mmCIF file of C-alpha atoms in Angstrom:
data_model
loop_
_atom_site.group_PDB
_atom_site.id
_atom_site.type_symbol
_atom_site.label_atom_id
_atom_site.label_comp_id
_atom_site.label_asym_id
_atom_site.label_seq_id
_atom_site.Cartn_x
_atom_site.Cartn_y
_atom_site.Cartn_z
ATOM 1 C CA UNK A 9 54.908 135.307 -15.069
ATOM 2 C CA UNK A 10 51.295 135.033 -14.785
ATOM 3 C CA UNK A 11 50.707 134.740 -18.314
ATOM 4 C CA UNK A 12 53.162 132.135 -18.644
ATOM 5 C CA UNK A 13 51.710 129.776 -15.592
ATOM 6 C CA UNK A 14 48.347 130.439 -17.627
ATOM 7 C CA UNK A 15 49.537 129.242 -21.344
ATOM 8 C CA UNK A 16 51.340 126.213 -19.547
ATOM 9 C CA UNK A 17 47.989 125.556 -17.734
ATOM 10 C CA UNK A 18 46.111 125.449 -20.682
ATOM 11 C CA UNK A 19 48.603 123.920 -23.082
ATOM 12 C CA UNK A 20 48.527 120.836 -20.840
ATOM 13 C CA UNK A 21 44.689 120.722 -20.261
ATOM 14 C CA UNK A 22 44.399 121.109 -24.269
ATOM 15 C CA UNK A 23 46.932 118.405 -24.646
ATOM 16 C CA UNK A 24 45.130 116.266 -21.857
ATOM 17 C CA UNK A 25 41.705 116.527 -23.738
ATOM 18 C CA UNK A 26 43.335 115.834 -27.063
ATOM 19 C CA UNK A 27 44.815 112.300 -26.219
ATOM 20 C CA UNK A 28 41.656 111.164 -24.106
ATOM 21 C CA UNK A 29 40.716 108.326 -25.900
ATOM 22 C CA UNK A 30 39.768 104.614 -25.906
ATOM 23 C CA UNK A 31 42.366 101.633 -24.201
ATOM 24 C CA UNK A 32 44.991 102.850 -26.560
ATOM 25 C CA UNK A 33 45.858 105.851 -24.562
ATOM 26 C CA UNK A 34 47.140 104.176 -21.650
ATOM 27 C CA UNK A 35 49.182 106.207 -19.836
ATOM 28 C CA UNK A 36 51.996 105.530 -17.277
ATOM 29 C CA UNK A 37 49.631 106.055 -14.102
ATOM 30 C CA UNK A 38 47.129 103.707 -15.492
ATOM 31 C CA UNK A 39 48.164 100.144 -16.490
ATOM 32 C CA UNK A 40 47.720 98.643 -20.282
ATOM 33 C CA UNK A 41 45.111 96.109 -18.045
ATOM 34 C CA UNK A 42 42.797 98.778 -16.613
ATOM 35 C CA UNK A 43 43.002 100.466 -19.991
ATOM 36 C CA UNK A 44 41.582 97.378 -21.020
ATOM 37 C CA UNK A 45 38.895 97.117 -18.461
ATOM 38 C CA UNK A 46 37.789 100.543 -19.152
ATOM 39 C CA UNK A 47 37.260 99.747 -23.106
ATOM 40 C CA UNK A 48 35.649 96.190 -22.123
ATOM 41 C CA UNK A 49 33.159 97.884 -19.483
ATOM 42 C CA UNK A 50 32.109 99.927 -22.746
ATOM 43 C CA UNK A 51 31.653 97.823 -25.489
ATOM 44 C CA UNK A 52 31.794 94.399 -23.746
ATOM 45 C CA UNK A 53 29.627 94.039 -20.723
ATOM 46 C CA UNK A 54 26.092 94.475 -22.439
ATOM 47 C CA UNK A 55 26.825 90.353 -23.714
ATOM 48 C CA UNK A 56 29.966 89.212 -21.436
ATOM 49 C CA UNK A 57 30.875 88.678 -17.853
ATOM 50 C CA UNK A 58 34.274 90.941 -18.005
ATOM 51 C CA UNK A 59 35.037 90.726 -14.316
ATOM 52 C CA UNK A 60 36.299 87.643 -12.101
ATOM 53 C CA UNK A 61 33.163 86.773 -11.184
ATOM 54 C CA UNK A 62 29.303 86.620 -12.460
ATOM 55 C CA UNK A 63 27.926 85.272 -15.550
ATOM 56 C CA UNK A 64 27.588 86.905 -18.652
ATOM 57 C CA UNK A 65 24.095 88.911 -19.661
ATOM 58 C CA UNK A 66 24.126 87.111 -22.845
ATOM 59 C CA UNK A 67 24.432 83.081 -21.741
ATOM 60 C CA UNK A 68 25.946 82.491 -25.342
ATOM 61 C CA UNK A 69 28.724 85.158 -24.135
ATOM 62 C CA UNK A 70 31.776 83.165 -22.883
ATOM 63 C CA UNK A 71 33.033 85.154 -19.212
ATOM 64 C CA UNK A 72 36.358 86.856 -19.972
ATOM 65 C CA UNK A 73 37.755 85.344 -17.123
ATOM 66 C CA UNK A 74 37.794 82.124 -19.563
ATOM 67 C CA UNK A 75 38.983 83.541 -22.262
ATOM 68 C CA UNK A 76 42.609 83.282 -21.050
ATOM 69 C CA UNK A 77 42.973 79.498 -21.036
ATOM 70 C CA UNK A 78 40.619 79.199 -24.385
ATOM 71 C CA UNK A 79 42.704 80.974 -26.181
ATOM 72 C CA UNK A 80 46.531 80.740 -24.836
ATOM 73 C CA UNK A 81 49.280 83.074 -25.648
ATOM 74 C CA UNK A 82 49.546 84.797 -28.839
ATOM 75 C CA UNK A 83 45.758 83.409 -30.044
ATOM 76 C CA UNK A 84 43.857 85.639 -27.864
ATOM 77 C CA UNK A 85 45.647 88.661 -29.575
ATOM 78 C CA UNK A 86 44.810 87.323 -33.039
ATOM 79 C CA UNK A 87 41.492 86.392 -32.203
ATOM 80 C CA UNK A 88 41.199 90.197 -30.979
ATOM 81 C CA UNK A 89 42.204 91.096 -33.869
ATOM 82 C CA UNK A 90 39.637 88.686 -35.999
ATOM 83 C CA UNK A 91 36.363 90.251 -33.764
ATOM 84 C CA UNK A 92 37.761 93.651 -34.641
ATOM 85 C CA UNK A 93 37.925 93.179 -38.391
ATOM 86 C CA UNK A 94 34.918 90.788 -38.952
ATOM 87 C CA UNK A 95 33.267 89.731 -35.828
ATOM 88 C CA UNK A 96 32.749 86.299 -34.525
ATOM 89 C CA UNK A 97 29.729 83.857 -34.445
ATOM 90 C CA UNK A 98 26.645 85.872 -33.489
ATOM 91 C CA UNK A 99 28.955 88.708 -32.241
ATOM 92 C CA UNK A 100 28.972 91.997 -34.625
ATOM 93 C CA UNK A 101 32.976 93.464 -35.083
ATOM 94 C CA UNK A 102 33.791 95.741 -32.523
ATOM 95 C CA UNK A 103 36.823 98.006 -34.256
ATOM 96 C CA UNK A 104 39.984 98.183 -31.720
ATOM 97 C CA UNK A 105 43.300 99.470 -32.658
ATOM 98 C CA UNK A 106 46.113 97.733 -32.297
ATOM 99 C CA UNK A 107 46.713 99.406 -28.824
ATOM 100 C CA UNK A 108 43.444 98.385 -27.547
ATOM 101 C CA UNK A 109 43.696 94.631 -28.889
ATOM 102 C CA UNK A 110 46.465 94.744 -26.271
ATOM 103 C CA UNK A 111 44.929 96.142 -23.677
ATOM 104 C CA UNK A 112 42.369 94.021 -23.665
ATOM 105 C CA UNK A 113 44.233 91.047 -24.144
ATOM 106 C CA UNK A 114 45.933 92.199 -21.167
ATOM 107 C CA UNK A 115 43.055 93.158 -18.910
ATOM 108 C CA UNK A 116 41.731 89.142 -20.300
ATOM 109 C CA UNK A 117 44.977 88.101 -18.750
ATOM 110 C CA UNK A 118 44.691 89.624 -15.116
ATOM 111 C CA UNK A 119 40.960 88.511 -14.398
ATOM 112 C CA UNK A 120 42.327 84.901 -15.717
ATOM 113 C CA UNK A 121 42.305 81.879 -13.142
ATOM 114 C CA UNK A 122 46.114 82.568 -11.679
ATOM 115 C CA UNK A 123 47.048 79.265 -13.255
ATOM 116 C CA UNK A 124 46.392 79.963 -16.541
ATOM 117 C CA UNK A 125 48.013 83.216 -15.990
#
């Protein structure tokens, strides 16, 4: 029985380490929006404001917070998608899956003005 509790142990730990990952691996516990903020607070923050308040390092680095209302509904997605593939004015691509796109999109969403929202 021992052995067994042991092999399940580490059959979920090894399964635990092999899905950590960037915003794509949201799981149930964590929301597709704090997925987001964790991949934004890595490869965002150095240029943009990413929370719901402060400005951005970078003054030519829009504030996520606007983002929202810039780019309504499904054009914040396809933007996303355009700064993962080819980047976008002085901004190199960052590479996002399609998982993370939405994440982020999301996490753009909730630090949005509520009316925009």
């Amino acid at each position: 029985m021992r052995r067994f509790v042991l092999v399940l142990v580490l059959a979920t730990l090894s399964a635990g380490c092999a899905s950590v990952g960037g915003a794509q691996d949201w799981r149930p516990w964590r929301s597709r929006a704090e997925a987001g903020h964790i991949f934004v607070r890595r490869a965002c923050a150095g240029c943009h404001a990413v929370g719901v308040r402060g400005l951005s390092p970078n003054p030519l680095s829009p504030p996520f917070r606007t983002l929202a209302e810039r780019l309504p509904g499904a054009a914040l997605k396809a933007d996303l998608s355009a700064i993962a593939s080819r980047g976008h004015a002085q901004m190199p691509p960052i590479y996002m899956t399609p998982g993370e796109i939405r994440a982020v999109a999301a996490y753009i969403r909730s630090v949005a003005p509520r009316s925009v929202t």
